[in-house]
């Protein structure tokens, strides 16, 4: 089941990964904020989420001048990761309570977390449930690697990741989750999937989600594309009825990010 993207508020999220400490982050946001705000004015169809490293969240929060991180309707702050426990002896981790003081959103299960830090579907699921229970919007990432893609295993791999990472949700929680399809072979390579390929895969994800949580949740859930997204290709992705925005990596570290947001707003308005 598919509904037009205009019925689901689109999300353009910038994942800065391990870039920009507090000073650089504040400087960059100060640089793009006027144009970003202008691009998002007088519209309610696109939500922009900035996701700096944890150490830079407070600095960006201050520049955005958001007394309450949930108060601004068009631009929000997100974390790149969190642990599922509220507190304890977990050196180096940040808890959902800490994240919630500054952010509305948290990215979970990114392929780099899965590859480099051994995160399993089970762990991502625990984090997802914890985020939802602490009023945080999880952006849960799934994606296949090049070998799996070339072997024609994409649907099988994504179905397994989806069922493992998004198990045990209530129907209401299933509506609130955001899913990001990020083919690992496209991340940071400059080789984005075509809109046709991405749309077909995301349609499969939506169908699989329907089998898990029903048609209403599948129609409501927002599914983003991520992987070498730029201002030159975002309109093609947004033209597909199943694609509800993008999780942007490298381009989110440049002024081009504003153009991605601007083109998204324009695409939806057409």
Short mmCIF file of C-alpha atoms in Angstrom, two decimals:
data_model
loop_
_atom_site.label_atom_id
_atom_site.label_comp_id
_atom_site.label_asym_id
_atom_site.label_seq_id
_atom_site.Cartn_x
_atom_site.Cartn_y
_atom_site.Cartn_z
CA UNK A 1 0.00 0.00 0.00
CA UNK A 2 1.33 3.42 -0.95
CA UNK A 3 0.17 6.94 -0.20
CA UNK A 4 1.45 10.11 -1.87
CA UNK A 5 4.54 11.53 -0.13
CA UNK A 6 2.71 14.81 0.53
CA UNK A 7 0.60 12.96 3.10
CA UNK A 8 3.74 12.10 5.05
CA UNK A 9 5.98 14.95 6.17
CA UNK A 10 9.28 14.46 4.36
CA UNK A 11 12.55 14.36 6.30
CA UNK A 12 15.94 15.56 5.15
CA UNK A 13 18.45 14.51 7.81
CA UNK A 14 22.13 15.39 7.71
CA UNK A 15 24.41 12.75 9.25
CA UNK A 16 27.73 14.50 9.90
CA UNK A 17 29.39 11.28 11.11
CA UNK A 18 32.79 11.92 12.76
CA UNK A 19 33.17 15.48 11.46
CA UNK A 20 32.99 18.96 13.03
CA UNK A 21 33.86 19.46 16.67
CA UNK A 22 31.93 22.09 18.66
CA UNK A 23 33.63 25.15 17.15
CA UNK A 24 33.45 23.92 13.56
CA UNK A 25 29.88 22.73 14.04
CA UNK A 26 28.73 26.07 15.42
CA UNK A 27 30.49 27.92 12.61
CA UNK A 28 28.96 25.72 9.90
CA UNK A 29 25.43 25.96 11.26
CA UNK A 30 25.79 29.70 11.62
CA UNK A 31 26.84 29.81 7.97
CA UNK A 32 23.94 27.79 6.54
CA UNK A 33 21.16 28.69 8.98
CA UNK A 34 19.86 31.85 7.26
CA UNK A 35 19.49 30.13 3.89
CA UNK A 36 18.19 26.93 5.48
CA UNK A 37 15.54 28.85 7.42
CA UNK A 38 14.51 30.72 4.30
CA UNK A 39 14.17 27.48 2.35
CA UNK A 40 11.89 26.04 5.03
CA UNK A 41 9.75 29.11 5.66
CA UNK A 42 5.98 29.03 5.19
CA UNK A 43 5.78 25.28 4.61
CA UNK A 44 4.94 22.23 6.67
CA UNK A 45 5.87 19.49 4.23
CA UNK A 46 9.58 19.08 5.01
CA UNK A 47 11.37 18.58 8.31
CA UNK A 48 15.14 19.13 8.46
CA UNK A 49 17.19 17.30 11.09
CA UNK A 50 20.86 18.06 11.78
CA UNK A 51 22.84 15.19 13.33
CA UNK A 52 26.30 16.31 14.50
CA UNK A 53 28.66 14.22 16.65
CA UNK A 54 27.57 13.92 20.28
CA UNK A 55 30.28 16.29 21.47
CA UNK A 56 28.90 19.02 19.17
CA UNK A 57 25.19 18.68 19.95
CA UNK A 58 25.16 21.38 22.64
CA UNK A 59 27.05 23.83 20.42
CA UNK A 60 24.61 23.35 17.53
CA UNK A 61 21.66 23.53 19.90
CA UNK A 62 22.88 26.91 21.12
CA UNK A 63 23.29 28.25 17.57
CA UNK A 64 19.82 27.10 16.62
CA UNK A 65 18.59 28.90 19.75
CA UNK A 66 16.06 26.23 20.56
CA UNK A 67 14.98 26.50 24.22
CA UNK A 68 13.07 23.24 23.77
CA UNK A 69 14.39 20.95 21.03
CA UNK A 70 10.82 20.02 20.05
CA UNK A 71 9.61 23.60 19.69
CA UNK A 72 10.91 24.47 16.21
CA UNK A 73 8.59 23.14 13.49
CA UNK A 74 11.00 22.95 10.58
CA UNK A 75 14.49 22.22 11.91
CA UNK A 76 15.45 19.80 14.65
CA UNK A 77 18.50 18.24 16.21
CA UNK A 78 19.37 14.55 16.13
CA UNK A 79 22.02 12.31 17.65
CA UNK A 80 23.96 9.72 15.67
CA UNK A 81 23.69 6.94 18.22
CA UNK A 82 22.75 6.10 21.80
CA UNK A 83 22.75 3.18 24.22
CA UNK A 84 19.50 1.61 25.41
CA UNK A 85 20.07 1.98 29.16
CA UNK A 86 19.21 5.21 30.98
CA UNK A 87 22.40 5.29 33.06
CA UNK A 88 25.17 3.09 34.40
CA UNK A 89 28.74 1.92 33.94
CA UNK A 90 28.88 2.16 30.16
CA UNK A 91 31.99 4.23 29.50
CA UNK A 92 31.79 6.31 26.35
CA UNK A 93 28.08 5.79 25.73
CA UNK A 94 25.26 8.33 25.87
CA UNK A 95 21.82 7.49 27.22
CA UNK A 96 18.35 8.29 25.86
CA UNK A 97 17.81 10.67 28.78
CA UNK A 98 20.92 12.62 27.78
CA UNK A 99 19.94 12.68 24.11
CA UNK A 100 16.39 13.79 24.91
CA UNK A 101 17.64 16.95 26.65
CA UNK A 102 18.82 18.33 23.28
CA UNK A 103 17.35 16.19 20.51
CA UNK A 104 14.10 14.92 19.08
CA UNK A 105 15.69 12.21 16.93
CA UNK A 106 18.40 9.56 17.00
CA UNK A 107 19.97 7.57 14.15
CA UNK A 108 20.22 3.86 14.97
CA UNK A 109 21.73 0.87 13.22
CA UNK A 110 23.73 2.75 10.60
CA UNK A 111 25.76 0.33 8.49
CA UNK A 112 28.98 1.83 9.87
CA UNK A 113 27.81 0.99 13.40
CA UNK A 114 26.97 -2.53 12.24
CA UNK A 115 30.25 -3.06 10.32
CA UNK A 116 32.83 -1.35 12.52
CA UNK A 117 31.30 -1.77 15.97
CA UNK A 118 29.52 -5.11 15.63
CA UNK A 119 25.97 -3.92 16.23
CA UNK A 120 23.42 -6.67 15.65
CA UNK A 121 19.75 -6.44 14.74
CA UNK A 122 18.97 -7.44 18.32
CA UNK A 123 20.99 -4.53 19.74
CA UNK A 124 19.46 -2.09 17.26
CA UNK A 125 16.03 -3.34 18.32
CA UNK A 126 16.78 -2.66 21.99
CA UNK A 127 17.95 0.84 21.13
CA UNK A 128 14.87 1.46 18.99
CA UNK A 129 12.48 0.42 21.75
CA UNK A 130 14.40 2.54 24.26
CA UNK A 131 14.29 5.58 21.97
CA UNK A 132 10.54 5.26 21.49
CA UNK A 133 9.97 4.77 25.20
CA UNK A 134 11.87 8.03 25.83
CA UNK A 135 9.92 10.06 23.25
CA UNK A 136 12.73 10.07 20.71
CA UNK A 137 12.13 9.53 17.00
CA UNK A 138 14.41 6.70 15.81
CA UNK A 139 15.75 6.70 12.26
CA UNK A 140 16.54 3.01 11.86
CA UNK A 141 18.97 2.17 9.06
CA UNK A 142 18.99 -0.97 6.96
CA UNK A 143 20.94 -1.81 3.82
CA UNK A 144 22.74 -4.47 1.81
CA UNK A 145 26.41 -4.60 0.82
CA UNK A 146 27.73 -4.86 -2.73
CA UNK A 147 28.15 -8.63 -2.65
CA UNK A 148 24.57 -9.10 -1.47
CA UNK A 149 23.28 -6.63 -4.05
CA UNK A 150 25.09 -8.32 -6.93
CA UNK A 151 23.87 -11.73 -5.74
CA UNK A 152 20.26 -10.56 -5.88
CA UNK A 153 19.83 -10.92 -2.11
CA UNK A 154 18.67 -7.35 -1.40
CA UNK A 155 15.05 -8.16 -0.54
CA UNK A 156 16.00 -11.11 1.68
CA UNK A 157 18.68 -9.15 3.56
CA UNK A 158 16.44 -6.13 4.13
CA UNK A 159 13.49 -8.22 5.27
CA UNK A 160 15.70 -9.93 7.87
CA UNK A 161 17.15 -6.61 9.08
CA UNK A 162 13.70 -5.02 9.22
CA UNK A 163 12.16 -7.85 11.22
CA UNK A 164 15.14 -8.06 13.57
CA UNK A 165 15.66 -4.35 14.14
CA UNK A 166 11.99 -3.35 14.38
CA UNK A 167 10.49 -6.21 16.36
CA UNK A 168 8.08 -5.91 19.30
CA UNK A 169 6.66 -2.48 18.45
CA UNK A 170 3.14 -1.39 19.26
CA UNK A 171 1.09 -0.26 16.28
CA UNK A 172 1.46 3.35 17.38
CA UNK A 173 5.23 2.96 17.69
CA UNK A 174 5.32 1.33 14.27
CA UNK A 175 3.77 4.49 12.84
CA UNK A 176 6.32 6.78 14.52
CA UNK A 177 9.51 4.98 13.46
CA UNK A 178 11.47 6.33 10.50
CA UNK A 179 13.29 3.81 8.31
CA UNK A 180 16.34 4.71 6.23
CA UNK A 181 17.29 2.47 3.32
CA UNK A 182 21.02 2.94 2.80
CA UNK A 183 22.61 0.54 0.30
CA UNK A 184 26.11 0.12 1.69
CA UNK A 185 27.55 0.02 -1.82
CA UNK A 186 26.31 3.60 -2.39
CA UNK A 187 27.40 5.24 0.87
CA UNK A 188 30.18 7.73 0.29
CA UNK A 189 31.04 6.24 -3.09
CA UNK A 190 29.34 8.80 -5.33
CA UNK A 191 27.40 5.90 -6.85
CA UNK A 192 23.86 6.55 -5.73
CA UNK A 193 21.19 4.00 -6.51
CA UNK A 194 18.88 5.23 -9.23
CA UNK A 195 15.51 6.53 -8.14
CA UNK A 196 13.95 3.52 -9.87
CA UNK A 197 16.10 1.03 -7.95
CA UNK A 198 15.70 2.84 -4.63
CA UNK A 199 11.97 3.20 -5.12
CA UNK A 200 11.53 -0.48 -5.91
CA UNK A 201 13.48 -1.51 -2.82
CA UNK A 202 11.67 0.97 -0.57
CA UNK A 203 8.33 -0.28 -1.92
CA UNK A 204 9.43 -3.78 -0.86
CA UNK A 205 10.32 -2.45 2.60
CA UNK A 206 6.87 -0.88 2.91
CA UNK A 207 5.18 -4.11 1.88
CA UNK A 208 7.28 -6.08 4.38
CA UNK A 209 6.39 -3.57 7.08
CA UNK A 210 2.72 -4.00 6.20
CA UNK A 211 3.04 -7.73 6.80
CA UNK A 212 4.55 -6.93 10.21
CA UNK A 213 2.29 -4.14 11.46
CA UNK A 214 -0.61 -3.71 9.05
CA UNK A 215 -1.59 -1.39 6.23
CA UNK A 216 -2.15 1.70 8.37
CA UNK A 217 1.33 1.61 9.90
CA UNK A 218 2.91 0.84 6.52
CA UNK A 219 1.13 3.81 4.97
CA UNK A 220 2.18 6.14 7.81
CA UNK A 221 5.82 5.13 8.25
CA UNK A 222 8.36 7.38 6.56
CA UNK A 223 11.09 5.66 4.58
CA UNK A 224 14.16 7.65 3.54
CA UNK A 225 16.85 6.93 0.99
CA UNK A 226 20.51 7.40 1.85
CA UNK A 227 23.65 6.93 -0.20
CA UNK A 228 25.46 9.66 -2.16
CA UNK A 229 22.46 12.00 -2.14
CA UNK A 230 23.17 15.44 -3.64
CA UNK A 231 21.24 18.49 -4.80
CA UNK A 232 21.53 17.08 -8.33
CA UNK A 233 19.64 13.85 -7.64
CA UNK A 234 17.31 14.55 -4.69
CA UNK A 235 14.40 15.62 -6.91
CA UNK A 236 14.49 12.26 -8.70
CA UNK A 237 14.22 10.40 -5.42
CA UNK A 238 11.45 12.65 -4.11
CA UNK A 239 9.41 12.03 -7.27
CA UNK A 240 8.89 8.41 -6.20
CA UNK A 241 5.71 8.01 -4.11
CA UNK A 242 7.31 5.62 -1.60
CA UNK A 243 10.39 7.76 -0.83
CA UNK A 244 9.83 10.26 1.98
CA UNK A 245 13.16 12.07 2.09
CA UNK A 246 16.84 11.37 2.55
CA UNK A 247 19.51 10.62 5.09
CA UNK A 248 22.38 12.69 3.72
CA UNK A 249 26.03 11.99 4.52
CA UNK A 250 28.89 13.83 2.84
CA UNK A 251 26.73 16.51 1.25
CA UNK A 252 25.35 17.50 4.67
CA UNK A 253 28.79 18.88 5.54
CA UNK A 254 28.62 21.43 2.74
CA UNK A 255 26.40 24.37 1.79
CA UNK A 256 24.95 22.03 -0.86
CA UNK A 257 22.82 20.65 1.97
CA UNK A 258 20.68 23.78 1.78
CA UNK A 259 20.09 23.13 -1.92
CA UNK A 260 19.03 19.56 -1.12
CA UNK A 261 16.44 20.91 1.31
CA UNK A 262 15.37 23.61 -1.13
CA UNK A 263 14.88 21.11 -3.98
CA UNK A 264 12.94 18.80 -1.65
CA UNK A 265 10.52 21.57 -0.69
CA UNK A 266 10.10 22.50 -4.36
CA UNK A 267 9.54 18.88 -5.43
CA UNK A 268 6.78 18.37 -2.89
CA UNK A 269 5.12 21.69 -3.74
CA UNK A 270 4.81 20.74 -7.41
#
